[in-house]
Amino acid sequence: DARVTQTPRDKVTEMGQEVTMRCQPILGHNTVFWYRQTMKQGLELLAYFRNRAPLDDSGMPKDRFSAEMPDATLATLKIQPSEPRDSAVYFCASETTSDNEQFFGPGTRLTVL
Amino acid sequence: AQSVTQLGSHVSVSEGALVLLRCNYSSSVPPYLFWYVQYPNQGLQLLLKYTSAATLVKGINGFEAEFKKSETSFHLTKPSAHMSDAAEYFCAVRRNSGNTPLVFGKGTRLSVIA
């Protein structure tokens, strides 16, 4: 049963600390998305990649967020320094160019104190 | 630009009653439309999708949705609610081109009363 995996599932950190979230897309999926879910804004796109190349990261605060795909099996989202307003659930999703369905991971719940 | 509006942030129905969750879309091009469900502390799971084929789309768990271009709507229905249907439901849209990001509605929380 192929699934998108995300680590960690929960992260509590203090303001100013670096946070790294990881996502393993489904094998063979070449498009990866990062979304953030908050009560206030709902689900919003942060960035996405196709064949490991970034296509759109306009949803990310550039001064503190960065997203990369070191290889086809790993996507990372990094926040440095973290702020309390970054507290949210971060979802990774993946899909293939031949499908029309994004598969979501379980999310990383981030709490910045 | 594409957008969706979900009417009602919270809907409550009795077990066995009809479920109707409303979604209206705005799109300058033919849209792809989706309904996702989110159970507590879990990711999103696809219920069904419209991709310009049949206007009545059947999904998992007995849900279906009808694409109505004249009303720019894509409402989700289920004839008989079950306790296990209690969850958050999201309508989403994207451009009629492959693998672009989803634009989500604010979500509707469905409660099912025994």
XYZ file of C-alpha atoms in Angstrom:
227
model
C 0.000 0.000 0.000
C 1.938 3.010 -1.283
C 1.758 6.069 0.959
C 3.330 9.458 1.389
C 5.279 9.525 4.622
C 6.182 12.572 6.675
C 8.502 13.000 9.627
C 8.249 14.075 12.327
C 4.525 13.761 12.993
C 4.702 16.267 15.809
C 7.278 18.915 16.583
C 7.359 21.361 19.460
C 10.117 23.908 19.404
C 10.987 27.312 20.732
C 10.952 30.514 18.772
C 14.178 31.044 16.882
C 15.019 27.385 16.463
C 15.509 25.682 13.109
C 12.858 23.185 12.044
C 13.218 20.619 9.278
C 10.296 18.578 8.007
C 10.756 15.633 5.670
C 8.531 13.989 3.134
C 8.941 10.776 1.189
C 6.651 10.832 -1.850
C 5.152 7.702 -3.314
C 7.713 5.915 -5.450
C 7.391 7.023 -9.057
C 5.507 10.229 -8.264
C 7.351 13.125 -9.870
C 5.361 16.086 -8.536
C 5.529 17.055 -4.866
C 3.521 19.737 -3.077
C 3.864 21.378 0.340
C 0.674 22.783 1.908
C 0.111 24.438 5.259
C -3.117 24.188 7.237
C -4.125 26.740 9.868
C -7.454 27.562 11.435
C -7.297 31.098 10.091
C -6.074 30.548 6.523
C -7.182 26.991 5.895
C -5.119 24.965 3.421
C -2.667 26.986 1.358
C 0.136 26.093 -1.024
C 3.687 26.804 0.071
C 5.685 25.305 -2.793
C 5.787 22.532 -5.352
C 8.300 20.605 -7.414
C 8.253 18.595 -10.576
C 11.091 16.190 -11.328
C 12.839 17.777 -8.317
C 12.808 21.278 -9.853
C 10.930 24.003 -7.958
C 8.033 25.378 -9.988
C 6.376 27.722 -7.530
C 7.400 28.780 -4.042
C 5.528 32.063 -3.959
C 3.505 30.897 -0.961
C 6.552 30.708 1.287
C 8.057 33.532 3.317
C 11.399 33.610 1.519
C 13.402 35.028 4.362
C 12.800 32.072 6.662
C 11.423 29.149 4.648
C 13.236 26.958 2.181
C 12.135 23.847 0.315
C 14.321 21.369 -1.528
C 14.313 17.928 -3.103
C 17.789 16.460 -2.584
C 16.655 13.398 -4.518
C 13.499 11.905 -5.971
C 12.637 10.129 -2.725
C 12.985 13.045 -0.326
C 11.511 16.526 -0.048
C 12.424 18.850 2.809
C 10.870 22.001 4.211
C 13.032 24.066 6.514
C 12.144 27.024 8.705
C 14.950 29.124 10.149
C 14.327 30.901 12.427
C 10.921 29.634 13.464
C 8.249 31.959 14.843
C 5.010 31.285 16.778
C 2.982 32.247 13.687
C 4.503 29.253 11.893
C 2.514 26.928 14.148
C 0.385 24.845 11.787
C 0.036 21.436 10.212
C 2.289 20.990 7.194
C 1.204 18.507 4.548
C 3.161 16.973 1.757
C 1.358 15.538 -1.275
C 2.578 13.765 -4.389
C 1.244 12.685 -7.770
C 2.311 11.506 -11.196
C 1.858 13.395 -14.454
C -0.458 10.691 -15.725
C -2.851 10.789 -12.774
C -5.164 13.511 -11.552
C -5.029 12.819 -7.843
C -2.779 14.155 -5.153
C -1.949 11.729 -2.368
C -1.454 13.396 0.989
C 0.816 12.448 3.837
C -0.372 12.457 7.461
C 1.128 15.881 8.112
C 3.612 17.376 10.570
C 2.008 19.304 13.404
C 4.384 22.139 14.319
C 4.073 24.140 17.502
C 6.439 27.057 17.994
C 6.449 28.404 21.542
C -7.638 32.525 -10.973
C -9.516 29.598 -9.514
C -11.339 29.609 -6.193
C -13.984 27.643 -4.340
C -16.516 28.681 -1.729
C -17.966 26.186 0.691
C -21.253 27.280 2.171
C -21.499 26.420 5.842
C -18.492 25.795 8.028
C -20.453 23.252 10.061
C -23.265 20.934 9.029
C -25.058 18.624 11.433
C -27.291 15.750 10.301
C -28.972 12.815 11.957
C -27.758 9.314 11.264
C -29.586 8.019 8.194
C -30.430 11.486 6.895
C -29.304 13.038 3.628
C -25.902 14.702 3.593
C -25.534 17.815 1.417
C -22.309 19.811 1.468
C -22.213 22.816 -0.835
C -19.369 24.008 -3.027
C -19.351 26.745 -5.641
C -16.346 27.369 -7.838
C -14.932 30.217 -9.816
C -12.696 29.481 -12.742
C -11.770 31.236 -15.952
C -10.994 27.915 -17.611
C -12.698 24.511 -17.447
C -11.914 23.302 -13.965
C -10.942 20.060 -12.364
C -12.909 19.750 -9.115
C -12.291 17.552 -6.109
C -13.750 16.623 -2.758
C -11.392 15.498 -0.017
C -12.176 14.216 3.477
C -10.001 14.724 6.545
C -10.452 12.676 9.688
C -8.989 14.004 12.958
C -5.197 14.058 13.008
C -4.959 12.558 9.545
C -4.111 13.700 6.059
C -6.579 14.335 3.269
C -8.166 11.484 1.371
C -9.750 11.866 -2.054
C -13.490 11.181 -2.105
C -14.128 11.928 -5.767
C -13.087 14.111 -8.681
C -14.585 15.761 -11.741
C -12.377 15.902 -14.820
C -14.821 16.908 -17.584
C -16.174 13.435 -18.238
C -19.520 12.521 -16.637
C -21.154 15.368 -14.726
C -22.387 13.006 -12.000
C -19.397 11.619 -10.207
C -19.498 8.721 -7.788
C -16.877 8.396 -5.115
C -15.948 6.262 -2.173
C -18.070 5.597 0.906
C -21.327 6.210 -0.969
C -20.679 9.873 -1.771
C -21.403 11.502 -5.095
C -21.281 14.991 -6.573
C -22.815 16.649 -9.583
C -21.023 19.229 -11.694
C -23.435 21.981 -12.756
C -21.767 24.484 -15.023
C -24.802 26.800 -15.151
C -24.730 27.085 -11.368
C -20.930 26.833 -11.019
C -21.562 24.256 -8.342
C -20.156 20.893 -7.310
C -22.187 19.876 -4.264
C -21.418 16.670 -2.379
C -24.237 14.349 -1.354
C -24.814 11.042 0.373
C -28.304 9.566 0.722
C -27.885 8.224 4.248
C -25.374 9.527 6.789
C -23.375 7.152 8.934
C -21.619 7.955 12.175
C -18.299 7.238 10.491
C -18.918 10.109 8.026
C -18.205 12.680 10.734
C -15.136 14.536 9.478
C -13.949 17.717 7.742
C -14.710 17.945 4.026
C -12.824 20.109 1.567
C -13.773 21.143 -1.935
C -10.838 21.983 -4.204
C -10.245 23.215 -7.740
C -7.375 23.430 -10.132
C -6.756 24.429 -13.704
C -7.619 22.022 -16.431
C -3.986 21.128 -16.869
C -1.904 18.487 -15.285
C -0.413 18.441 -11.866
C -1.002 22.005 -10.782
C -1.614 22.905 -7.143
C -5.044 22.586 -5.583
C -6.940 25.618 -4.329
C -9.049 24.596 -1.342
C -12.231 25.884 0.196
C -12.324 26.645 3.911
C -13.835 23.265 4.698
C -17.106 22.043 6.172
C -17.194 20.053 9.369
C -19.848 17.346 9.248
C -21.338 16.103 12.504
C -23.597 13.042 12.548
C -26.034 12.729 15.438
C -27.210 9.339 16.594
